[in-house]
Amino acid sequence: MVAILPVGHPLANNDAVSLKELCEYPFNLTQAGSGKTVMDLFHAQKLTPKIQFKTRQLLSTFALVSRGEAVSIVAQLAIPDNSDNIVAKPLKPAIKRTIAFAVNNERDASPATKAFIKIAKTIYKTC
């Protein structure tokens, strides 16, 4: 999980951004799957972000942030490569998620699924 900020934002030069610092700015709460997780992070530190927007699409979140209307928190893997007007910063303390996938029986999986598993194992740490 990372903070996303517009280019030129006062926090954009920081090495990392705290949840408390994000509470000083208008916040977009994405509801594209991680909204509850993000709010749980704030509540665990007894913080309340200044939620100005709630979006269901990550593209809307990125548009709001790139226009300088809000800051947000998203999964780092969700950030598109062509996000020229967005700066992603690690959170402090760092917040990490575990991502997993499962198949009923790898032996019986389709060739495409087997190829995906092979690629994923070479790119990402596996248990």
PDB file of C-alpha atoms in Angstrom:
ATOM      1  CA  MET A   1       0.000   0.000   0.000  1.00  0.00           C
ATOM      2  CA  VAL A   2       1.286   3.436  -0.928  1.00  0.00           C
ATOM      3  CA  ALA A   3       0.171   7.028  -0.663  1.00  0.00           C
ATOM      4  CA  ILE A   4      -0.524   8.677  -3.996  1.00  0.00           C
ATOM      5  CA  LEU A   5      -0.069  12.405  -4.347  1.00  0.00           C
ATOM      6  CA  PRO A   6      -0.193  14.892  -7.186  1.00  0.00           C
ATOM      7  CA  VAL A   7       3.136  15.997  -8.630  1.00  0.00           C
ATOM      8  CA  GLY A   8       4.251  19.117  -6.752  1.00  0.00           C
ATOM      9  CA  HIS A   9       2.306  18.229  -3.595  1.00  0.00           C
ATOM     10  CA  PRO A  10       3.993  19.366  -0.329  1.00  0.00           C
ATOM     11  CA  LEU A  11       4.488  15.697   0.721  1.00  0.00           C
ATOM     12  CA  ALA A  12       5.813  14.562  -2.680  1.00  0.00           C
ATOM     13  CA  ASN A  13       9.450  15.159  -1.697  1.00  0.00           C
ATOM     14  CA  ASN A  14       9.211  13.058   1.472  1.00  0.00           C
ATOM     15  CA  ASP A  15      10.837   9.624   1.466  1.00  0.00           C
ATOM     16  CA  ALA A  16       7.668   8.211   3.053  1.00  0.00           C
ATOM     17  CA  VAL A  17       4.317   9.593   4.222  1.00  0.00           C
ATOM     18  CA  SER A  18       2.483   8.937   7.478  1.00  0.00           C
ATOM     19  CA  LEU A  19      -1.256   8.503   7.805  1.00  0.00           C
ATOM     20  CA  LYS A  20      -1.295  11.529  10.109  1.00  0.00           C
ATOM     21  CA  GLU A  21       0.275  13.670   7.363  1.00  0.00           C
ATOM     22  CA  LEU A  22      -2.355  12.477   4.868  1.00  0.00           C
ATOM     23  CA  CYS A  23      -5.094  13.621   7.284  1.00  0.00           C
ATOM     24  CA  GLU A  24      -4.081  17.232   6.614  1.00  0.00           C
ATOM     25  CA  TYR A  25      -5.302  17.100   2.998  1.00  0.00           C
ATOM     26  CA  PRO A  26      -8.532  16.291   1.134  1.00  0.00           C
ATOM     27  CA  PHE A  27      -8.669  12.508   0.825  1.00  0.00           C
ATOM     28  CA  ASN A  28     -10.200  10.206  -1.761  1.00  0.00           C
ATOM     29  CA  LEU A  29     -11.390   6.911  -0.340  1.00  0.00           C
ATOM     30  CA  THR A  30     -11.376   4.319  -3.062  1.00  0.00           C
ATOM     31  CA  GLN A  31     -14.123   1.777  -2.739  1.00  0.00           C
ATOM     32  CA  ALA A  32     -12.616  -0.442  -5.412  1.00  0.00           C
ATOM     33  CA  GLY A  33     -11.975  -3.222  -2.914  1.00  0.00           C
ATOM     34  CA  SER A  34      -9.560  -1.700  -0.431  1.00  0.00           C
ATOM     35  CA  GLY A  35     -11.704   1.009   1.168  1.00  0.00           C
ATOM     36  CA  LYS A  36     -12.319  -0.946   4.361  1.00  0.00           C
ATOM     37  CA  THR A  37      -8.628  -1.848   4.618  1.00  0.00           C
ATOM     38  CA  VAL A  38      -7.631   1.802   4.236  1.00  0.00           C
ATOM     39  CA  MET A  39     -10.130   2.975   6.854  1.00  0.00           C
ATOM     40  CA  ASP A  40      -8.970   0.235   9.233  1.00  0.00           C
ATOM     41  CA  LEU A  41      -5.423   1.634   8.907  1.00  0.00           C
ATOM     42  CA  PHE A  42      -6.590   5.099   9.948  1.00  0.00           C
ATOM     43  CA  HIS A  43      -8.805   3.799  12.755  1.00  0.00           C
ATOM     44  CA  ALA A  44      -5.959   1.675  14.161  1.00  0.00           C
ATOM     45  CA  GLN A  45      -4.029   4.917  14.687  1.00  0.00           C
ATOM     46  CA  LYS A  46      -7.123   6.767  15.928  1.00  0.00           C
ATOM     47  CA  LEU A  47      -7.028   9.060  12.894  1.00  0.00           C
ATOM     48  CA  THR A  48      -9.782  10.365  10.646  1.00  0.00           C
ATOM     49  CA  PRO A  49      -8.944  11.387   7.085  1.00  0.00           C
ATOM     50  CA  LYS A  50     -10.678  14.385   5.492  1.00  0.00           C
ATOM     51  CA  ILE A  51     -12.702  12.316   3.040  1.00  0.00           C
ATOM     52  CA  GLN A  52     -13.822  14.653   0.258  1.00  0.00           C
ATOM     53  CA  PHE A  53     -14.460  11.979  -2.370  1.00  0.00           C
ATOM     54  CA  LYS A  54     -15.413   8.306  -2.548  1.00  0.00           C
ATOM     55  CA  THR A  55     -14.799   6.578  -5.850  1.00  0.00           C
ATOM     56  CA  ARG A  56     -15.581   3.089  -7.084  1.00  0.00           C
ATOM     57  CA  GLN A  57     -13.137   3.106  -9.992  1.00  0.00           C
ATOM     58  CA  LEU A  58      -9.389   3.367  -9.540  1.00  0.00           C
ATOM     59  CA  LEU A  59      -9.218   5.474 -12.707  1.00  0.00           C
ATOM     60  CA  SER A  60     -11.388   8.058 -10.951  1.00  0.00           C
ATOM     61  CA  THR A  61      -9.065   7.966  -7.950  1.00  0.00           C
ATOM     62  CA  PHE A  62      -6.022   8.551 -10.157  1.00  0.00           C
ATOM     63  CA  ALA A  63      -7.801  11.373 -12.010  1.00  0.00           C
ATOM     64  CA  LEU A  64      -8.697  13.190  -8.771  1.00  0.00           C
ATOM     65  CA  VAL A  65      -5.162  12.856  -7.453  1.00  0.00           C
ATOM     66  CA  SER A  66      -3.491  13.854 -10.722  1.00  0.00           C
ATOM     67  CA  ARG A  67      -5.644  17.020 -10.849  1.00  0.00           C
ATOM     68  CA  GLY A  68      -4.518  17.930  -7.320  1.00  0.00           C
ATOM     69  CA  GLU A  69      -7.980  17.549  -5.794  1.00  0.00           C
ATOM     70  CA  ALA A  70      -7.092  14.827  -3.276  1.00  0.00           C
ATOM     71  CA  VAL A  71      -4.541  12.385  -1.935  1.00  0.00           C
ATOM     72  CA  SER A  72      -5.251   8.692  -1.521  1.00  0.00           C
ATOM     73  CA  ILE A  73      -3.914   5.252  -0.610  1.00  0.00           C
ATOM     74  CA  VAL A  74      -3.891   2.388  -3.099  1.00  0.00           C
ATOM     75  CA  ALA A  75      -2.133  -0.894  -3.694  1.00  0.00           C
ATOM     76  CA  GLN A  76       1.181  -0.181  -5.405  1.00  0.00           C
ATOM     77  CA  LEU A  77       0.487  -2.834  -8.059  1.00  0.00           C
ATOM     78  CA  ALA A  78      -2.704  -0.990  -9.051  1.00  0.00           C
ATOM     79  CA  ILE A  79      -0.871   2.132 -10.231  1.00  0.00           C
ATOM     80  CA  PRO A  80      -0.724   2.284 -14.032  1.00  0.00           C
ATOM     81  CA  ASP A  81       2.657   2.743 -15.688  1.00  0.00           C
ATOM     82  CA  ASN A  82       1.509   5.947 -17.423  1.00  0.00           C
ATOM     83  CA  SER A  83       0.713   7.887 -14.240  1.00  0.00           C
ATOM     84  CA  ASP A  84       2.798  10.939 -15.082  1.00  0.00           C
ATOM     85  CA  ASN A  85       0.973  13.342 -12.746  1.00  0.00           C
ATOM     86  CA  ILE A  86       0.992  11.041  -9.707  1.00  0.00           C
ATOM     87  CA  VAL A  87       3.729  10.419  -7.157  1.00  0.00           C
ATOM     88  CA  ALA A  88       3.602   7.195  -5.125  1.00  0.00           C
ATOM     89  CA  LYS A  89       5.254   7.224  -1.705  1.00  0.00           C
ATOM     90  CA  PRO A  90       5.643   4.401   0.812  1.00  0.00           C
ATOM     91  CA  LEU A  91       3.627   4.736   3.968  1.00  0.00           C
ATOM     92  CA  LYS A  92       5.374   5.054   7.319  1.00  0.00           C
ATOM     93  CA  PRO A  93       5.194   2.681   8.940  1.00  0.00           C
ATOM     94  CA  ALA A  94       5.124   0.499   5.842  1.00  0.00           C
ATOM     95  CA  ILE A  95       1.863  -1.289   5.109  1.00  0.00           C
ATOM     96  CA  LYS A  96       2.154  -4.497   3.129  1.00  0.00           C
ATOM     97  CA  ARG A  97      -0.476  -6.891   1.847  1.00  0.00           C
ATOM     98  CA  THR A  98      -0.176 -10.527   0.961  1.00  0.00           C
ATOM     99  CA  ILE A  99      -1.568 -11.429  -2.425  1.00  0.00           C
ATOM    100  CA  ALA A 100      -2.272 -15.050  -3.241  1.00  0.00           C
ATOM    101  CA  PHE A 101      -3.934 -17.156  -5.866  1.00  0.00           C
ATOM    102  CA  ALA A 102      -5.142 -20.717  -5.710  1.00  0.00           C
ATOM    103  CA  VAL A 103      -6.160 -23.528  -8.011  1.00  0.00           C
ATOM    104  CA  ASN A 104      -8.034 -26.688  -7.074  1.00  0.00           C
ATOM    105  CA  ASN A 105      -5.409 -28.915  -8.657  1.00  0.00           C
ATOM    106  CA  GLU A 106      -2.403 -27.501 -10.505  1.00  0.00           C
ATOM    107  CA  ARG A 107      -1.977 -30.774 -12.397  1.00  0.00           C
ATOM    108  CA  ASP A 108      -5.444 -30.363 -13.961  1.00  0.00           C
ATOM    109  CA  ALA A 109      -5.117 -26.624 -14.620  1.00  0.00           C
ATOM    110  CA  SER A 110      -5.389 -25.250 -18.144  1.00  0.00           C
ATOM    111  CA  PRO A 111      -2.165 -24.546 -20.079  1.00  0.00           C
ATOM    112  CA  ALA A 112      -2.786 -20.800 -19.659  1.00  0.00           C
ATOM    113  CA  THR A 113      -3.171 -21.176 -15.895  1.00  0.00           C
ATOM    114  CA  LYS A 114       0.012 -23.261 -15.692  1.00  0.00           C
ATOM    115  CA  ALA A 115       1.897 -20.635 -17.714  1.00  0.00           C
ATOM    116  CA  PHE A 116       0.601 -17.881 -15.415  1.00  0.00           C
ATOM    117  CA  ILE A 117       1.691 -19.822 -12.317  1.00  0.00           C
ATOM    118  CA  LYS A 118       5.163 -20.354 -13.799  1.00  0.00           C
ATOM    119  CA  ILE A 119       5.575 -16.654 -14.578  1.00  0.00           C
ATOM    120  CA  ALA A 120       4.235 -15.585 -11.171  1.00  0.00           C
ATOM    121  CA  LYS A 121       6.661 -17.910  -9.383  1.00  0.00           C
ATOM    122  CA  THR A 122       9.620 -16.422 -11.253  1.00  0.00           C
ATOM    123  CA  ILE A 123       8.601 -12.819 -10.573  1.00  0.00           C
ATOM    124  CA  TYR A 124       7.191 -12.953  -7.034  1.00  0.00           C
ATOM    125  CA  LYS A 125       8.253 -14.586  -3.810  1.00  0.00           C
ATOM    126  CA  THR A 126       6.328 -17.779  -3.212  1.00  0.00           C
ATOM    127  CA  CYS A 127       5.730 -19.806  -0.112  1.00  0.00           C
TER     128      CYS A 127
END
